Amino acid sequence: MTLQWAGVCLALATFLSIWWGHVGVRILEAKSANIWPPTIALIVAGLALIVYSLFAPNLIVSGVSSMVGITLLWDAFEMYRQSKRIMHKHAPANPNNPRHAALLAQGLATTEDLLDREPTGKPIVLNDQAHSATSNTNVVGDYKKVGA
Amino acid sequence: MMWAGLIIGFFGLFIIGMGFVWVIRMEYYLGYLWWPYPLAIGILIIIASLFVSNGLISALMGIAGGSFIWGATELKEQAVRAELGWFRFNPNKKPDPPGVKWIKKIGAPHL
């Protein structure tokens, strides 16, 4: 029986392109003083791969280039979303990036990675929102656990 | 022209989009400790794709499988996002998955 390897190849392409895209966007956004040049580069690379997929020699090469192309386009959109996450303190700002440094100076960003913790099963109130916390809140590090 | 590549790309886009939806819902209703189950589903779909004779269908199954595996690694982070109030937090007790003691010992993957 001949095995069909297209699925395994596309599974690897999907997982790796989402994973590296996820990590790459964070790094690229943190290091870019202006997000538009890398965003445009991602759009061009994504479109180029999608066009190439139409002329690829076989299904696997075509599928992998199309899948990676689509994730690069998604990553271009994520560059914008990541910059918004920084402004909402949902992702750590890079103090060496002038764009992030300006937000940090205004108190509109944080250098702390708030996602870098284990789930507790209870809502967490950040210290700068602590005024809205109920009396049964516990301070845990730099955040509060409600009803602990 | 190889139109199958384009079909695969757009299916991938749809599957990634659906990944956001099921990760949010699964974490909300079941909790992040269920992560081994989407991981196993993803691996099984990929193994099944080896035995499908049609290359396009095998490729689409591979994308779905890869997306399930990625989603399994996102559940823990999604739980923290909900606790931080960035997503709706479910205050109700969530059901323990089968093998919860074993799952807690391993620890949820996070990339």
PDB file of C-alpha atoms in Angstrom:
ATOM      1  CA  MET A   1       0.000   0.000   0.000  1.00  0.00           C
ATOM      2  CA  THR A   2       1.333   3.429  -0.953  1.00  0.00           C
ATOM      3  CA  LEU A   3       1.074   6.064   1.753  1.00  0.00           C
ATOM      4  CA  GLN A   4      -0.156   9.562   0.860  1.00  0.00           C
ATOM      5  CA  TRP A   5       2.344  12.034   2.358  1.00  0.00           C
ATOM      6  CA  ALA A   6       0.562  15.249   1.326  1.00  0.00           C
ATOM      7  CA  GLY A   7      -1.336  15.320   4.625  1.00  0.00           C
ATOM      8  CA  VAL A   8       1.786  14.965   6.795  1.00  0.00           C
ATOM      9  CA  CYS A   9       3.619  17.639   4.759  1.00  0.00           C
ATOM     10  CA  LEU A  10       0.692  20.058   5.027  1.00  0.00           C
ATOM     11  CA  ALA A  11       0.258  19.315   8.748  1.00  0.00           C
ATOM     12  CA  LEU A  12       3.921  20.202   9.327  1.00  0.00           C
ATOM     13  CA  ALA A  13       3.622  23.321   7.138  1.00  0.00           C
ATOM     14  CA  THR A  14       0.482  24.410   9.030  1.00  0.00           C
ATOM     15  CA  PHE A  15       1.850  23.822  12.523  1.00  0.00           C
ATOM     16  CA  LEU A  16       5.305  25.303  11.854  1.00  0.00           C
ATOM     17  CA  SER A  17       4.053  28.332   9.925  1.00  0.00           C
ATOM     18  CA  ILE A  18       1.479  29.174  12.626  1.00  0.00           C
ATOM     19  CA  TRP A  19       4.061  28.624  15.402  1.00  0.00           C
ATOM     20  CA  TRP A  20       6.903  30.554  13.788  1.00  0.00           C
ATOM     21  CA  GLY A  21       4.471  33.216  12.587  1.00  0.00           C
ATOM     22  CA  HIS A  22       3.192  33.607  16.137  1.00  0.00           C
ATOM     23  CA  VAL A  23       6.716  33.985  17.561  1.00  0.00           C
ATOM     24  CA  GLY A  24       8.049  35.930  14.553  1.00  0.00           C
ATOM     25  CA  VAL A  25       5.324  38.587  14.737  1.00  0.00           C
ATOM     26  CA  ARG A  26       6.102  39.224  18.416  1.00  0.00           C
ATOM     27  CA  ILE A  27       9.827  39.604  17.687  1.00  0.00           C
ATOM     28  CA  LEU A  28       9.348  41.677  14.517  1.00  0.00           C
ATOM     29  CA  GLU A  29       6.822  44.023  16.130  1.00  0.00           C
ATOM     30  CA  ALA A  30       9.017  44.466  19.220  1.00  0.00           C
ATOM     31  CA  LYS A  31      12.090  45.344  17.145  1.00  0.00           C
ATOM     32  CA  SER A  32      10.422  47.570  14.522  1.00  0.00           C
ATOM     33  CA  ALA A  33      10.251  51.295  15.162  1.00  0.00           C
ATOM     34  CA  ASN A  34       7.777  51.446  12.276  1.00  0.00           C
ATOM     35  CA  ILE A  35       5.578  48.372  11.734  1.00  0.00           C
ATOM     36  CA  TRP A  36       4.691  49.174   8.102  1.00  0.00           C
ATOM     37  CA  PRO A  37       7.928  48.082   6.312  1.00  0.00           C
ATOM     38  CA  PRO A  38       7.835  44.532   7.804  1.00  0.00           C
ATOM     39  CA  THR A  39       4.053  44.389   7.334  1.00  0.00           C
ATOM     40  CA  ILE A  40       4.372  45.267   3.635  1.00  0.00           C
ATOM     41  CA  ALA A  41       7.250  42.756   3.283  1.00  0.00           C
ATOM     42  CA  LEU A  42       5.028  40.033   4.793  1.00  0.00           C
ATOM     43  CA  ILE A  43       2.161  40.919   2.423  1.00  0.00           C
ATOM     44  CA  VAL A  44       4.463  40.838  -0.630  1.00  0.00           C
ATOM     45  CA  ALA A  45       6.068  37.528   0.440  1.00  0.00           C
ATOM     46  CA  GLY A  46       2.651  36.007   1.173  1.00  0.00           C
ATOM     47  CA  LEU A  47       1.181  37.045  -2.172  1.00  0.00           C
ATOM     48  CA  ALA A  48       4.325  35.881  -4.013  1.00  0.00           C
ATOM     49  CA  LEU A  49       4.055  32.411  -2.434  1.00  0.00           C
ATOM     50  CA  ILE A  50       0.352  32.176  -3.263  1.00  0.00           C
ATOM     51  CA  VAL A  51       1.019  33.120  -6.910  1.00  0.00           C
ATOM     52  CA  TYR A  52       3.913  30.615  -7.003  1.00  0.00           C
ATOM     53  CA  SER A  53       1.586  27.889  -5.698  1.00  0.00           C
ATOM     54  CA  LEU A  54      -0.433  28.208  -8.921  1.00  0.00           C
ATOM     55  CA  PHE A  55       2.626  27.240 -10.974  1.00  0.00           C
ATOM     56  CA  ALA A  56       4.249  24.749  -8.575  1.00  0.00           C
ATOM     57  CA  PRO A  57       5.312  21.374 -10.033  1.00  0.00           C
ATOM     58  CA  ASN A  58       3.186  19.202  -7.721  1.00  0.00           C
ATOM     59  CA  LEU A  59       0.422  19.224  -5.147  1.00  0.00           C
ATOM     60  CA  ILE A  60       2.669  19.119  -2.072  1.00  0.00           C
ATOM     61  CA  VAL A  61       4.896  22.048  -3.159  1.00  0.00           C
ATOM     62  CA  SER A  62       1.820  23.986  -4.270  1.00  0.00           C
ATOM     63  CA  GLY A  63      -0.060  23.290  -1.034  1.00  0.00           C
ATOM     64  CA  VAL A  64       2.879  24.098   1.251  1.00  0.00           C
ATOM     65  CA  SER A  65       3.675  27.379  -0.546  1.00  0.00           C
ATOM     66  CA  SER A  66       0.018  28.394  -0.532  1.00  0.00           C
ATOM     67  CA  MET A  67      -0.374  27.531   3.162  1.00  0.00           C
ATOM     68  CA  VAL A  68       2.801  29.407   4.138  1.00  0.00           C
ATOM     69  CA  GLY A  69       1.695  32.312   1.917  1.00  0.00           C
ATOM     70  CA  ILE A  70      -1.672  32.519   3.651  1.00  0.00           C
ATOM     71  CA  THR A  71      -0.054  32.461   7.110  1.00  0.00           C
ATOM     72  CA  LEU A  72       2.335  35.261   6.057  1.00  0.00           C
ATOM     73  CA  LEU A  73      -0.694  37.364   5.057  1.00  0.00           C
ATOM     74  CA  TRP A  74      -2.266  36.527   8.418  1.00  0.00           C
ATOM     75  CA  ASP A  75       0.997  37.528  10.137  1.00  0.00           C
ATOM     76  CA  ALA A  76       0.878  40.899   8.333  1.00  0.00           C
ATOM     77  CA  PHE A  77      -2.533  41.471   9.919  1.00  0.00           C
ATOM     78  CA  GLU A  78      -1.172  40.216  13.264  1.00  0.00           C
ATOM     79  CA  MET A  79       1.576  42.886  13.139  1.00  0.00           C
ATOM     80  CA  TYR A  80      -1.164  45.508  13.449  1.00  0.00           C
ATOM     81  CA  ARG A  81      -3.002  43.517  16.127  1.00  0.00           C
ATOM     82  CA  GLN A  82       0.231  43.017  18.103  1.00  0.00           C
ATOM     83  CA  SER A  83       0.862  46.777  18.125  1.00  0.00           C
ATOM     84  CA  LYS A  84      -2.667  47.184  19.573  1.00  0.00           C
ATOM     85  CA  ARG A  85      -1.922  44.491  22.196  1.00  0.00           C
ATOM     86  CA  ILE A  86       1.100  46.525  23.336  1.00  0.00           C
ATOM     87  CA  MET A  87      -1.146  49.600  23.716  1.00  0.00           C
ATOM     88  CA  HIS A  88      -3.622  47.571  25.793  1.00  0.00           C
ATOM     89  CA  LYS A  89      -0.837  46.074  27.974  1.00  0.00           C
ATOM     90  CA  HIS A  90      -1.734  42.629  26.638  1.00  0.00           C
ATOM     91  CA  ALA A  91       1.833  42.032  25.442  1.00  0.00           C
ATOM     92  CA  PRO A  92       5.212  43.180  26.805  1.00  0.00           C
ATOM     93  CA  ALA A  93       6.694  46.360  25.343  1.00  0.00           C
ATOM     94  CA  ASN A  94      10.348  46.629  24.354  1.00  0.00           C
ATOM     95  CA  PRO A  95      11.899  49.671  26.102  1.00  0.00           C
ATOM     96  CA  ASN A  96      14.622  49.798  23.404  1.00  0.00           C
ATOM     97  CA  ASN A  97      12.017  50.381  20.697  1.00  0.00           C
ATOM     98  CA  PRO A  98      11.273  54.144  20.441  1.00  0.00           C
ATOM     99  CA  ARG A  99       7.605  53.472  19.585  1.00  0.00           C
ATOM    100  CA  HIS A 100       7.190  51.274  22.662  1.00  0.00           C
ATOM    101  CA  ALA A 101       9.352  53.571  24.824  1.00  0.00           C
ATOM    102  CA  ALA A 102       6.978  56.475  24.113  1.00  0.00           C
ATOM    103  CA  LEU A 103       4.012  54.343  25.249  1.00  0.00           C
ATOM    104  CA  LEU A 104       5.910  53.206  28.360  1.00  0.00           C
ATOM    105  CA  ALA A 105       6.741  56.831  29.244  1.00  0.00           C
ATOM    106  CA  GLN A 106       3.015  57.665  29.123  1.00  0.00           C
ATOM    107  CA  GLY A 107       2.126  54.617  31.228  1.00  0.00           C
ATOM    108  CA  LEU A 108       0.189  53.132  28.309  1.00  0.00           C
ATOM    109  CA  ALA A 109       2.274  49.939  28.040  1.00  0.00           C
ATOM    110  CA  THR A 110       4.042  47.431  30.273  1.00  0.00           C
ATOM    111  CA  THR A 111       7.241  45.395  29.998  1.00  0.00           C
ATOM    112  CA  GLU A 112       5.649  42.521  31.915  1.00  0.00           C
ATOM    113  CA  ASP A 113       4.440  39.442  30.036  1.00  0.00           C
ATOM    114  CA  LEU A 114       1.094  38.959  31.762  1.00  0.00           C
ATOM    115  CA  LEU A 115       0.496  35.653  29.994  1.00  0.00           C
ATOM    116  CA  ASP A 116       3.646  34.105  31.431  1.00  0.00           C
ATOM    117  CA  ARG A 117       1.956  32.360  34.362  1.00  0.00           C
ATOM    118  CA  GLU A 118       0.046  29.208  35.172  1.00  0.00           C
ATOM    119  CA  PRO A 119      -3.783  29.337  35.113  1.00  0.00           C
ATOM    120  CA  THR A 120      -5.219  29.575  38.644  1.00  0.00           C
ATOM    121  CA  GLY A 121      -8.903  28.975  37.908  1.00  0.00           C
ATOM    122  CA  LYS A 122      -9.786  32.363  39.394  1.00  0.00           C
ATOM    123  CA  PRO A 123     -10.090  35.815  37.824  1.00  0.00           C
ATOM    124  CA  ILE A 124      -7.050  38.037  38.207  1.00  0.00           C
ATOM    125  CA  VAL A 125      -7.224  41.781  38.871  1.00  0.00           C
ATOM    126  CA  LEU A 126      -4.167  43.734  37.857  1.00  0.00           C
ATOM    127  CA  ASN A 127      -2.719  46.177  40.389  1.00  0.00           C
ATOM    128  CA  ASP A 128      -3.625  49.210  38.270  1.00  0.00           C
ATOM    129  CA  GLN A 129      -7.244  48.008  38.289  1.00  0.00           C
ATOM    130  CA  ALA A 130      -7.195  46.997  41.947  1.00  0.00           C
ATOM    131  CA  HIS A 131      -9.562  49.798  42.976  1.00  0.00           C
ATOM    132  CA  SER A 132     -12.361  47.750  41.405  1.00  0.00           C
ATOM    133  CA  ALA A 133     -11.397  44.564  43.251  1.00  0.00           C
ATOM    134  CA  THR A 134     -13.641  43.210  45.991  1.00  0.00           C
ATOM    135  CA  SER A 135     -12.512  42.868  49.610  1.00  0.00           C
ATOM    136  CA  ASN A 136     -11.747  39.164  49.193  1.00  0.00           C
ATOM    137  CA  THR A 137      -8.777  39.703  46.903  1.00  0.00           C
ATOM    138  CA  ASN A 138      -5.311  38.355  47.514  1.00  0.00           C
ATOM    139  CA  VAL A 139      -2.192  40.041  46.259  1.00  0.00           C
ATOM    140  CA  VAL A 140      -0.146  37.460  44.366  1.00  0.00           C
ATOM    141  CA  GLY A 141       3.050  38.992  43.046  1.00  0.00           C
ATOM    142  CA  ASP A 142       2.097  41.936  40.909  1.00  0.00           C
ATOM    143  CA  TYR A 143      -1.530  40.902  40.443  1.00  0.00           C
ATOM    144  CA  LYS A 144      -4.507  40.030  42.582  1.00  0.00           C
ATOM    145  CA  LYS A 145      -6.517  36.844  42.604  1.00  0.00           C
ATOM    146  CA  VAL A 146     -10.199  37.511  43.249  1.00  0.00           C
ATOM    147  CA  GLY A 147     -11.947  35.357  45.840  1.00  0.00           C
ATOM    148  CA  ALA A 148      -8.836  33.353  46.726  1.00  0.00           C
TER     149      ALA A 148
ATOM    150  CA  MET B   1      -2.299  26.035 -13.291  1.00  0.00           C
ATOM    151  CA  MET B   2      -2.344  24.265  -9.924  1.00  0.00           C
ATOM    152  CA  TRP B   3      -5.634  25.450  -8.433  1.00  0.00           C
ATOM    153  CA  ALA B   4      -5.434  22.830  -5.674  1.00  0.00           C
ATOM    154  CA  GLY B   5      -2.788  24.962  -3.929  1.00  0.00           C
ATOM    155  CA  LEU B   6      -5.176  27.877  -3.750  1.00  0.00           C
ATOM    156  CA  ILE B   7      -7.950  25.640  -2.395  1.00  0.00           C
ATOM    157  CA  ILE B   8      -5.519  24.352   0.261  1.00  0.00           C
ATOM    158  CA  GLY B   9      -4.515  27.924   1.207  1.00  0.00           C
ATOM    159  CA  PHE B  10      -8.077  29.162   1.599  1.00  0.00           C
ATOM    160  CA  PHE B  11      -9.072  26.015   3.494  1.00  0.00           C
ATOM    161  CA  GLY B  12      -6.078  26.706   5.758  1.00  0.00           C
ATOM    162  CA  LEU B  13      -7.283  30.260   6.347  1.00  0.00           C
ATOM    163  CA  PHE B  14     -10.746  28.964   7.254  1.00  0.00           C
ATOM    164  CA  ILE B  15      -9.309  26.308   9.569  1.00  0.00           C
ATOM    165  CA  ILE B  16      -7.036  28.829  11.362  1.00  0.00           C
ATOM    166  CA  GLY B  17     -10.061  31.112  11.823  1.00  0.00           C
ATOM    167  CA  MET B  18     -12.117  28.237  13.214  1.00  0.00           C
ATOM    168  CA  GLY B  19      -9.184  27.387  15.501  1.00  0.00           C
ATOM    169  CA  PHE B  20      -9.662  30.693  17.330  1.00  0.00           C
ATOM    170  CA  VAL B  21     -13.353  29.900  17.830  1.00  0.00           C
ATOM    171  CA  TRP B  22     -13.028  26.355  19.159  1.00  0.00           C
ATOM    172  CA  VAL B  23     -10.065  27.182  21.449  1.00  0.00           C
ATOM    173  CA  ILE B  24     -12.063  30.016  23.084  1.00  0.00           C
ATOM    174  CA  ARG B  25     -15.194  27.859  23.451  1.00  0.00           C
ATOM    175  CA  MET B  26     -13.406  24.740  24.606  1.00  0.00           C
ATOM    176  CA  GLU B  27     -11.499  26.654  27.276  1.00  0.00           C
ATOM    177  CA  TYR B  28     -14.703  28.396  28.393  1.00  0.00           C
ATOM    178  CA  TYR B  29     -16.868  25.279  28.718  1.00  0.00           C
ATOM    179  CA  LEU B  30     -14.331  22.519  29.464  1.00  0.00           C
ATOM    180  CA  GLY B  31     -11.113  24.209  30.612  1.00  0.00           C
ATOM    181  CA  TYR B  32      -7.509  24.011  29.460  1.00  0.00           C
ATOM    182  CA  LEU B  33      -6.888  20.612  31.124  1.00  0.00           C
ATOM    183  CA  TRP B  34      -8.634  18.959  28.175  1.00  0.00           C
ATOM    184  CA  TRP B  35      -5.649  19.813  25.932  1.00  0.00           C
ATOM    185  CA  PRO B  36      -4.532  16.168  25.290  1.00  0.00           C
ATOM    186  CA  TYR B  37      -7.821  15.434  23.497  1.00  0.00           C
ATOM    187  CA  PRO B  38      -7.555  17.956  20.620  1.00  0.00           C
ATOM    188  CA  LEU B  39      -3.882  16.968  20.430  1.00  0.00           C
ATOM    189  CA  ALA B  40      -4.854  13.302  20.016  1.00  0.00           C
ATOM    190  CA  ILE B  41      -7.594  14.208  17.492  1.00  0.00           C
ATOM    191  CA  GLY B  42      -5.024  16.170  15.468  1.00  0.00           C
ATOM    192  CA  ILE B  43      -2.516  13.299  15.496  1.00  0.00           C
ATOM    193  CA  LEU B  44      -5.243  10.784  14.506  1.00  0.00           C
ATOM    194  CA  ILE B  45      -6.400  12.990  11.605  1.00  0.00           C
ATOM    195  CA  ILE B  46      -2.796  13.263  10.358  1.00  0.00           C
ATOM    196  CA  ILE B  47      -2.282   9.487  10.624  1.00  0.00           C
ATOM    197  CA  ALA B  48      -5.586   8.927   8.769  1.00  0.00           C
ATOM    198  CA  SER B  49      -4.446  11.317   6.017  1.00  0.00           C
ATOM    199  CA  LEU B  50      -1.646   8.861   5.177  1.00  0.00           C
ATOM    200  CA  PHE B  51      -4.214   6.298   4.056  1.00  0.00           C
ATOM    201  CA  VAL B  52      -6.354   8.575   1.874  1.00  0.00           C
ATOM    202  CA  SER B  53      -5.647   8.031  -1.816  1.00  0.00           C
ATOM    203  CA  ASN B  54      -6.721  11.523  -2.928  1.00  0.00           C
ATOM    204  CA  GLY B  55      -3.811  13.953  -2.429  1.00  0.00           C
ATOM    205  CA  LEU B  56      -6.014  17.041  -2.027  1.00  0.00           C
ATOM    206  CA  ILE B  57      -8.203  15.446   0.636  1.00  0.00           C
ATOM    207  CA  SER B  58      -5.099  14.151   2.432  1.00  0.00           C
ATOM    208  CA  ALA B  59      -3.631  17.694   2.365  1.00  0.00           C
ATOM    209  CA  LEU B  60      -6.831  19.210   3.770  1.00  0.00           C
ATOM    210  CA  MET B  61      -6.875  16.576   6.528  1.00  0.00           C
ATOM    211  CA  GLY B  62      -3.242  17.415   7.308  1.00  0.00           C
ATOM    212  CA  ILE B  63      -4.088  21.110   7.716  1.00  0.00           C
ATOM    213  CA  ALA B  64      -7.005  20.272  10.010  1.00  0.00           C
ATOM    214  CA  GLY B  65      -4.760  17.957  12.056  1.00  0.00           C
ATOM    215  CA  GLY B  66      -1.963  20.524  12.335  1.00  0.00           C
ATOM    216  CA  SER B  67      -4.468  23.151  13.416  1.00  0.00           C
ATOM    217  CA  PHE B  68      -5.889  20.865  16.156  1.00  0.00           C
ATOM    218  CA  ILE B  69      -2.362  20.304  17.498  1.00  0.00           C
ATOM    219  CA  TRP B  70      -1.682  24.046  17.522  1.00  0.00           C
ATOM    220  CA  GLY B  71      -5.002  24.682  19.260  1.00  0.00           C
ATOM    221  CA  ALA B  72      -4.110  22.173  21.982  1.00  0.00           C
ATOM    222  CA  THR B  73      -1.001  24.244  22.786  1.00  0.00           C
ATOM    223  CA  GLU B  74      -3.090  27.456  22.934  1.00  0.00           C
ATOM    224  CA  LEU B  75      -5.614  26.305  25.564  1.00  0.00           C
ATOM    225  CA  LYS B  76      -3.422  27.104  28.576  1.00  0.00           C
ATOM    226  CA  GLU B  77      -2.674  30.645  27.368  1.00  0.00           C
ATOM    227  CA  GLN B  78      -6.368  31.129  26.611  1.00  0.00           C
ATOM    228  CA  ALA B  79      -7.194  30.170  30.221  1.00  0.00           C
ATOM    229  CA  VAL B  80      -4.835  32.905  31.468  1.00  0.00           C
ATOM    230  CA  ARG B  81      -6.355  35.428  29.017  1.00  0.00           C
ATOM    231  CA  ALA B  82      -9.819  34.656  30.434  1.00  0.00           C
ATOM    232  CA  GLU B  83      -8.552  34.988  34.030  1.00  0.00           C
ATOM    233  CA  LEU B  84      -7.068  38.381  33.131  1.00  0.00           C
ATOM    234  CA  GLY B  85     -10.470  39.483  31.825  1.00  0.00           C
ATOM    235  CA  TRP B  86      -9.388  39.749  28.182  1.00  0.00           C
ATOM    236  CA  PHE B  87     -11.974  37.093  27.312  1.00  0.00           C
ATOM    237  CA  ARG B  88     -15.191  35.984  29.025  1.00  0.00           C
ATOM    238  CA  PHE B  89     -14.373  34.085  32.255  1.00  0.00           C
ATOM    239  CA  ASN B  90     -16.519  31.090  33.144  1.00  0.00           C
ATOM    240  CA  PRO B  91     -17.040  31.108  36.952  1.00  0.00           C
ATOM    241  CA  ASN B  92     -18.694  27.666  36.945  1.00  0.00           C
ATOM    242  CA  LYS B  93     -16.777  24.525  37.829  1.00  0.00           C
ATOM    243  CA  LYS B  94     -15.450  22.896  34.700  1.00  0.00           C
ATOM    244  CA  PRO B  95     -15.587  19.122  34.206  1.00  0.00           C
ATOM    245  CA  ASP B  96     -12.373  17.207  34.800  1.00  0.00           C
ATOM    246  CA  PRO B  97     -11.136  15.385  31.712  1.00  0.00           C
ATOM    247  CA  PRO B  98     -10.576  11.623  31.883  1.00  0.00           C
ATOM    248  CA  GLY B  99      -7.075  11.061  33.239  1.00  0.00           C
ATOM    249  CA  VAL B 100      -6.894  14.481  34.917  1.00  0.00           C
ATOM    250  CA  LYS B 101      -4.227  13.412  37.454  1.00  0.00           C
ATOM    251  CA  TRP B 102      -1.960  12.226  34.677  1.00  0.00           C
ATOM    252  CA  ILE B 103      -2.657  15.378  32.633  1.00  0.00           C
ATOM    253  CA  LYS B 104      -1.764  17.640  35.582  1.00  0.00           C
ATOM    254  CA  LYS B 105       1.519  15.749  36.081  1.00  0.00           C
ATOM    255  CA  ILE B 106       2.572  16.306  32.469  1.00  0.00           C
ATOM    256  CA  GLY B 107       1.641  20.003  32.377  1.00  0.00           C
ATOM    257  CA  ALA B 108      -0.008  21.761  29.461  1.00  0.00           C
ATOM    258  CA  PRO B 109       2.208  22.479  26.447  1.00  0.00           C
ATOM    259  CA  HIS B 110       2.773  26.103  25.535  1.00  0.00           C
ATOM    260  CA  LEU B 111       4.756  27.417  22.584  1.00  0.00           C
TER     261      LEU B 111
END
